[in-house]
mmCIF file of C-alpha atoms in Angstrom:
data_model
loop_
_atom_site.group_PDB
_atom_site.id
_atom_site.type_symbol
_atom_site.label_atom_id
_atom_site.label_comp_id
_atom_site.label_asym_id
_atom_site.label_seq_id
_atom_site.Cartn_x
_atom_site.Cartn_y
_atom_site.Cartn_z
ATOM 1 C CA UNK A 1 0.489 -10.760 -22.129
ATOM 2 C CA UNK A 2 -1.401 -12.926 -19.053
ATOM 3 C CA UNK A 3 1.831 -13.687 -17.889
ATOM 4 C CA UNK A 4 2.740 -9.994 -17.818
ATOM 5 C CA UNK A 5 -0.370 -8.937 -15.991
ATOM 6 C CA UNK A 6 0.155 -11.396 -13.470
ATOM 7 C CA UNK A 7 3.610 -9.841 -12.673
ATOM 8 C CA UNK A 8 2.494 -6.348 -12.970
ATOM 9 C CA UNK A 9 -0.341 -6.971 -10.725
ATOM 10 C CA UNK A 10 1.043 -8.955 -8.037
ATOM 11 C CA UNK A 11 3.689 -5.654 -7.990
ATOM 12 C CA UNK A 12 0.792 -3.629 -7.133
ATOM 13 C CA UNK A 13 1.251 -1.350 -10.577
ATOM 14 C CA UNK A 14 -1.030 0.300 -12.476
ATOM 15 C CA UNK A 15 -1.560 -2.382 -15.450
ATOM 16 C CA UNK A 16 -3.136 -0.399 -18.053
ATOM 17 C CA UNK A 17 0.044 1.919 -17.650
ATOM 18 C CA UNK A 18 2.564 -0.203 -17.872
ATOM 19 C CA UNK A 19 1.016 -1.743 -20.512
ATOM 20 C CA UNK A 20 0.803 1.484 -22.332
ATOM 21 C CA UNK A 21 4.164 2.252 -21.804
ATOM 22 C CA UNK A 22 5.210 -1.502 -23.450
ATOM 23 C CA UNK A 23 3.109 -0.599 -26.676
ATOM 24 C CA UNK A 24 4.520 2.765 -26.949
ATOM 25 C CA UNK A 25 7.664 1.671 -26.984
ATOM 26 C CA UNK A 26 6.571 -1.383 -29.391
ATOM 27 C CA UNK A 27 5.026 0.897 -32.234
ATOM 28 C CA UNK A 28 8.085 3.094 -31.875
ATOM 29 C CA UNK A 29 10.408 0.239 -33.045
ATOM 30 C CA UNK A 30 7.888 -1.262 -35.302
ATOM 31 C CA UNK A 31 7.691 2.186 -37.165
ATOM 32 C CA UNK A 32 11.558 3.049 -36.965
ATOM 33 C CA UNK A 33 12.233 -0.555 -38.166
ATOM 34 C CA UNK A 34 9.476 -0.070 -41.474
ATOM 35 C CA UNK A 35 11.084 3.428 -42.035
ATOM 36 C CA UNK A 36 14.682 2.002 -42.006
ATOM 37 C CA UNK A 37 13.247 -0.636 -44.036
ATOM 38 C CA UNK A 38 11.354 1.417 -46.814
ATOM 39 C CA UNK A 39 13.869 4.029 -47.012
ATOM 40 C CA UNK A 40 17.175 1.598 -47.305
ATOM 41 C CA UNK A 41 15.050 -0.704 -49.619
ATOM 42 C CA UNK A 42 15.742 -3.882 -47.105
ATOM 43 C CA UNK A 43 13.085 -6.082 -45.794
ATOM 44 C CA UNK A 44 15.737 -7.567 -43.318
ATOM 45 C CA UNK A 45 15.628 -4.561 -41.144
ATOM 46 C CA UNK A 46 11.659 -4.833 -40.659
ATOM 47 C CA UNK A 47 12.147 -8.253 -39.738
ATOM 48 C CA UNK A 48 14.565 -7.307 -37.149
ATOM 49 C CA UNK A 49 12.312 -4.799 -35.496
ATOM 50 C CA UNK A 50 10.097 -7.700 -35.150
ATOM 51 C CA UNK A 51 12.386 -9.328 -33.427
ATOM 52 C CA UNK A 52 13.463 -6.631 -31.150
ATOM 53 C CA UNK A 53 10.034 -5.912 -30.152
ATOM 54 C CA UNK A 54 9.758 -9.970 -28.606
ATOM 55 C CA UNK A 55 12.856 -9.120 -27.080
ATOM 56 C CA UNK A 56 11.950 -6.237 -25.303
ATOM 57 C CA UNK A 57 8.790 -7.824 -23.988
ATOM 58 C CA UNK A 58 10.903 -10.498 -22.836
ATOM 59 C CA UNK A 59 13.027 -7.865 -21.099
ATOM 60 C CA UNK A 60 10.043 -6.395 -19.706
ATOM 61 C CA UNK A 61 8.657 -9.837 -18.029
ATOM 62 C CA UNK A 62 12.400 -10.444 -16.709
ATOM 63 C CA UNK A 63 12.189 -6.825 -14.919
ATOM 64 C CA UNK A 64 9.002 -7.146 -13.494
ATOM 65 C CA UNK A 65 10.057 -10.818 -11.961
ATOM 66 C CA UNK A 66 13.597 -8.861 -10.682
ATOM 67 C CA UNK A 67 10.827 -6.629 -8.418
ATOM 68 C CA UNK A 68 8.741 -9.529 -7.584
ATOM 69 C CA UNK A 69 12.113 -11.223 -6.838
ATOM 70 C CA UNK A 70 13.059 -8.453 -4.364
ATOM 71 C CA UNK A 71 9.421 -7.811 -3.336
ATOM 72 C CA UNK A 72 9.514 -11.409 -1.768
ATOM 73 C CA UNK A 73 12.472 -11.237 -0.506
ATOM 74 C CA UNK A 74 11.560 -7.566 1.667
ATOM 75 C CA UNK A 75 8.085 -9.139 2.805
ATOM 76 C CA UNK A 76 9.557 -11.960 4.164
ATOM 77 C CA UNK A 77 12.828 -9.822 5.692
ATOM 78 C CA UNK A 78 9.968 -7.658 7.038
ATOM 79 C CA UNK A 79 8.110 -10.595 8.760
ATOM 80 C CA UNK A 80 11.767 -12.109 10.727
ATOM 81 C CA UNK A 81 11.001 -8.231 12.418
ATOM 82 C CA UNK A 82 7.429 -8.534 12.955
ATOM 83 C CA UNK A 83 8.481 -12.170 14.641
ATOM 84 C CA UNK A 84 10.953 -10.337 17.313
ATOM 85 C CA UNK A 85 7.943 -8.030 17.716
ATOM 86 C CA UNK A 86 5.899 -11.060 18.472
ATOM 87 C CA UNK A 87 8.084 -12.313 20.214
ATOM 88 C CA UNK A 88 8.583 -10.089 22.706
ATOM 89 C CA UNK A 89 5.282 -9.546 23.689
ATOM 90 C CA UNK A 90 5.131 -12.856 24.178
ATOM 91 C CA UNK A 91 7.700 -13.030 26.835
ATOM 92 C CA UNK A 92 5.810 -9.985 28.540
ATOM 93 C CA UNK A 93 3.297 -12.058 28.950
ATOM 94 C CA UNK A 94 0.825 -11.654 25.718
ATOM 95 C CA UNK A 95 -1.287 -14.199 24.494
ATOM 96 C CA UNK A 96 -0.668 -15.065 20.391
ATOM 97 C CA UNK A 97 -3.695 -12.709 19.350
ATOM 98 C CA UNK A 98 -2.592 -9.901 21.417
ATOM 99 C CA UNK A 99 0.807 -10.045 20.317
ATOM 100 C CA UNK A 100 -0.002 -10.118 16.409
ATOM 101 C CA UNK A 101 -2.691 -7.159 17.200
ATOM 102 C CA UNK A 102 -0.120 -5.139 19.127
ATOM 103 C CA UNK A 103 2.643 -5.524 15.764
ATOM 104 C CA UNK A 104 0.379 -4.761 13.928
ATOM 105 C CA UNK A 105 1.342 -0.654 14.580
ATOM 106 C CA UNK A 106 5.118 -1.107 13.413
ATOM 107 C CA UNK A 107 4.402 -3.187 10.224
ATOM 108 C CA UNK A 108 4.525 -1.562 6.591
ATOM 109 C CA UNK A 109 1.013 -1.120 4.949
ATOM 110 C CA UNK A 110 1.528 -4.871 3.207
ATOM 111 C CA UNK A 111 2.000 -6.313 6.339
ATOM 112 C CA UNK A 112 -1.163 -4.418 8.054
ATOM 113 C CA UNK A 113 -3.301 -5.690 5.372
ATOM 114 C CA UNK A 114 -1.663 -9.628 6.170
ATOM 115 C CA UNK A 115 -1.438 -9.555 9.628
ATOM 116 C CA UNK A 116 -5.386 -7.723 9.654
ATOM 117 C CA UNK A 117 -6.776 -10.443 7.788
ATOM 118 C CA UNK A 118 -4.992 -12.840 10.195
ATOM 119 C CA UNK A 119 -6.555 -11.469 13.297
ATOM 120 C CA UNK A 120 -10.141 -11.349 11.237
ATOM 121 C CA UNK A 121 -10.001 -14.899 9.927
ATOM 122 C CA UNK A 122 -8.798 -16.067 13.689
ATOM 123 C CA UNK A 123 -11.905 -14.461 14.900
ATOM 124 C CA UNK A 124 -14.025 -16.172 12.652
ATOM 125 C CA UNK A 125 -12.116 -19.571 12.553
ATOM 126 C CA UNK A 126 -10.219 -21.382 15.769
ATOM 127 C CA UNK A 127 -8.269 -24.063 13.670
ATOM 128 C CA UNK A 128 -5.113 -23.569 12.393
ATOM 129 C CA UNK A 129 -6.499 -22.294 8.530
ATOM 130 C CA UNK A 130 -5.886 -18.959 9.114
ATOM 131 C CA UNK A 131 -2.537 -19.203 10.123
ATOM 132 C CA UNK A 132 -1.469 -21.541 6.979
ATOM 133 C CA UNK A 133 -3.573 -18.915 4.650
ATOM 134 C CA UNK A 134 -0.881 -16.216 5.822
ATOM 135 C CA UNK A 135 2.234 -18.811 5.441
ATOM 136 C CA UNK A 136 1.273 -18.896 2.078
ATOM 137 C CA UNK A 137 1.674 -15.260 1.675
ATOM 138 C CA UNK A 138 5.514 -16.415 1.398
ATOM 139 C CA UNK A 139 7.337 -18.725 -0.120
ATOM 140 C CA UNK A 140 9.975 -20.026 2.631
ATOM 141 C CA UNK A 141 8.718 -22.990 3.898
ATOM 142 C CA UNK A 142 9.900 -22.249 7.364
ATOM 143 C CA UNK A 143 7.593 -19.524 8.009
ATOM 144 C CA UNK A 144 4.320 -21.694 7.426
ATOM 145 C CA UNK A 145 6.515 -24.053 10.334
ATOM 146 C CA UNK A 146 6.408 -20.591 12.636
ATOM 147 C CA UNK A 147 2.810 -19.768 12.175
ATOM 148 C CA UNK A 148 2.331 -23.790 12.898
ATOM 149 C CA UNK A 149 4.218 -22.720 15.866
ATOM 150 C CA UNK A 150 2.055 -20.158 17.184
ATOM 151 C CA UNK A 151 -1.220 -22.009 16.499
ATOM 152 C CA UNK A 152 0.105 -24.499 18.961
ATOM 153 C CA UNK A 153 0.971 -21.473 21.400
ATOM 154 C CA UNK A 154 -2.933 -20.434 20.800
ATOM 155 C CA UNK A 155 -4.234 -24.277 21.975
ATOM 156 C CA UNK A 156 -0.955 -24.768 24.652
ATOM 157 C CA UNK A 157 -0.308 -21.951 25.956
ATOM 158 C CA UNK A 158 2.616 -19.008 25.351
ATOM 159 C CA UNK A 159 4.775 -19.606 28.482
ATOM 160 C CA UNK A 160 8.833 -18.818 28.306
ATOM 161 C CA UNK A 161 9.295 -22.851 28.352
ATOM 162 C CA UNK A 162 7.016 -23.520 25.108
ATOM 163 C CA UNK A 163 8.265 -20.208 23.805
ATOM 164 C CA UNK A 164 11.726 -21.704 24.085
ATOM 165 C CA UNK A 165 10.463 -25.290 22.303
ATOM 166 C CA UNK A 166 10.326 -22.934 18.978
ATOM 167 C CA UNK A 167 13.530 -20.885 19.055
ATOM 168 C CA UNK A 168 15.275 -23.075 17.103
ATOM 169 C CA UNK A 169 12.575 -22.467 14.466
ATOM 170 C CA UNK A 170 12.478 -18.913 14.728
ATOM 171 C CA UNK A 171 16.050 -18.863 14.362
ATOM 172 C CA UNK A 172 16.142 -21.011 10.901
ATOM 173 C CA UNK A 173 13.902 -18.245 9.642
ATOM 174 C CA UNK A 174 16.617 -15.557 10.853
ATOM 175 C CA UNK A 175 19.049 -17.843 9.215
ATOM 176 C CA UNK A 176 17.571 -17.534 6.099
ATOM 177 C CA UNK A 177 16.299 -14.384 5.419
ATOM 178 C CA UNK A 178 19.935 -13.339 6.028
ATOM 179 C CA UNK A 179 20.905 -16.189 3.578
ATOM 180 C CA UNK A 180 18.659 -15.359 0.807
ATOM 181 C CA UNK A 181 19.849 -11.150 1.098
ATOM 182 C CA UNK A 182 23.923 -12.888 0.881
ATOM 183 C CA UNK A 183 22.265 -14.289 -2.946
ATOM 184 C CA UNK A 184 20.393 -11.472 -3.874
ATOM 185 C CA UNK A 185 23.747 -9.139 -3.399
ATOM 186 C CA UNK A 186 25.356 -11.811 -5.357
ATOM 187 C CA UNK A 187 22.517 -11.993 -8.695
ATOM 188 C CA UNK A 188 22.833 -8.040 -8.245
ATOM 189 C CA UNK A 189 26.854 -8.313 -8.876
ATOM 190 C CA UNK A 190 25.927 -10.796 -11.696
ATOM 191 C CA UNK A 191 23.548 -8.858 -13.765
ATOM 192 C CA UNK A 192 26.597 -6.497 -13.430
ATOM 193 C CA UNK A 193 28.988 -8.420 -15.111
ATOM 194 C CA UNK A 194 26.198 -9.416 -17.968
ATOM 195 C CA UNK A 195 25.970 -6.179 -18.914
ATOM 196 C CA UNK A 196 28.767 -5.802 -21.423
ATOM 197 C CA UNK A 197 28.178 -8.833 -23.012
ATOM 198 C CA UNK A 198 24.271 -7.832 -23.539
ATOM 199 C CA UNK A 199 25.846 -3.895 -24.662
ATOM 200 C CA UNK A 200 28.348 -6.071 -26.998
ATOM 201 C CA UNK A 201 25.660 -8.274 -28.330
ATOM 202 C CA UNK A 202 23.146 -5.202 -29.201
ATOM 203 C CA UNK A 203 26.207 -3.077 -31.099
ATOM 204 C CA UNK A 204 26.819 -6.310 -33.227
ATOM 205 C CA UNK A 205 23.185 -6.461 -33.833
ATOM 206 C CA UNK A 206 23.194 -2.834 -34.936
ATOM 207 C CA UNK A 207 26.644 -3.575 -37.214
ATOM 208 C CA UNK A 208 24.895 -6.350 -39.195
ATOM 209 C CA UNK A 209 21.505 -4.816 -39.458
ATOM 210 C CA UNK A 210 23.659 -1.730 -40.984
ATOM 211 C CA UNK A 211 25.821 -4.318 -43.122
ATOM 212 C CA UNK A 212 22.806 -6.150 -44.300
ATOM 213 C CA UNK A 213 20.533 -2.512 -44.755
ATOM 214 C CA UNK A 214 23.738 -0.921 -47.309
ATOM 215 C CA UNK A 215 24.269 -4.038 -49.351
ATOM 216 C CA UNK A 216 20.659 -4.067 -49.617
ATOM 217 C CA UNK A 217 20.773 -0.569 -50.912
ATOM 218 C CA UNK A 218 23.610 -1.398 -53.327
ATOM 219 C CA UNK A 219 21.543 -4.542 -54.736
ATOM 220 C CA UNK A 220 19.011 -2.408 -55.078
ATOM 221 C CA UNK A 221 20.356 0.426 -56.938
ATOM 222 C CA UNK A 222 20.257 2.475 -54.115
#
């Protein structure tokens, strides 16, 4: 259950809810696998509620890192647009804290929140801390290399010539945001395909828990 409220958390939900909704439908199969059990006179069936209720949780946790999955993937596709922002009013002749506080009006709420804390934590701190602190909002590598980058345009300078030192960097992370959509289409055509077999595996599930439930009636004088 940590595990769980670390993914329903980090996904900005409501944790007590979703929680909620988990034991609800828990209790539901719990009871409908005792009253299957009881009233068929088989203690296999309660024993496979059990198990369907660990495998719904599981489900659950697998869902919730799916959004976190895609929620990564949008804040970092997000940031490749804040970066031609930046970008831009660098070439007009911004300075690196201008041009973050001037994106800042485009971005999603998420990124306001980031990129607000960025501009706070530069005003309190000249080194390049605050800059890696935001990196690490992400996981690609290559963005904590492009906030490197403009921590050096802070101490040297934003001119079109040290602007043009970094392109190849800024293009990687173009690169690869476009990359990591190509793979995300592709798991999404996956999960596609998975779906009979997981719809084939749950009706033989159902077949032997209804095999095992009658001759557990017969046996039992039912």
């Amino acid at each position: 259950m940590f595990n769980l409220k670390s993914k329903i958390t980090s996904l900005g939900l409501d944790y007590k809810k979703e929680i909620t909704k988990i034991c609800a439908l828990s209790i539901i199969i719990l009871f409908g696998s005792l009253y299957l059990s009881y009233y068929l006179k088989s203690y296999y069936i309660g024993l496979v509620g059990f198990v369907i209720i660990f495998v719904v949780i599981e489900l659950f946790g697998l869902l919730y890192d799916k959004k976190l999955s895609s929620l990564k993937r949008e804040n970092e596709t997000e940031f490749v647009v804040v970066l031609n922002y930046i970008q831009t009013y660098l070439h007009n002749g911004f300075n690196v804290y201008k041009a973050i506080e001037e994106t800042i009006q485009f971005t999603t709420p998420w990124m306001q929140n980031k990129l607000g804390i960025l501009i706070a934590d530069i005003d309190n701190d000249k080194t390049i801390a605050p800059f890696i602190t935001f990196s690490h909002s992400f996981d690609s590598k290559i963005i904590e290399q492009v906030m490197i980058s403009l921590f050096l345009m802070v101490e040297n300078g934003s001119n079109d010539e040290f602007i043009l030192r970094f392109t190849p960097i800024f293009n990687q992370l173009e690169k690869d945001s476009k990359h990591k959509l190509v793979k995300q289409i592709e798991s999404k055509f996956d999960s596609l395909n998975l779906l009979p077999v997981i719809g084939s595996a749950i009706i033989t599930l159902l077949i032997i828990t209804g095999v095992v439930g009658l001759i557990g009636g017969v046996l039992n004088g039912f």
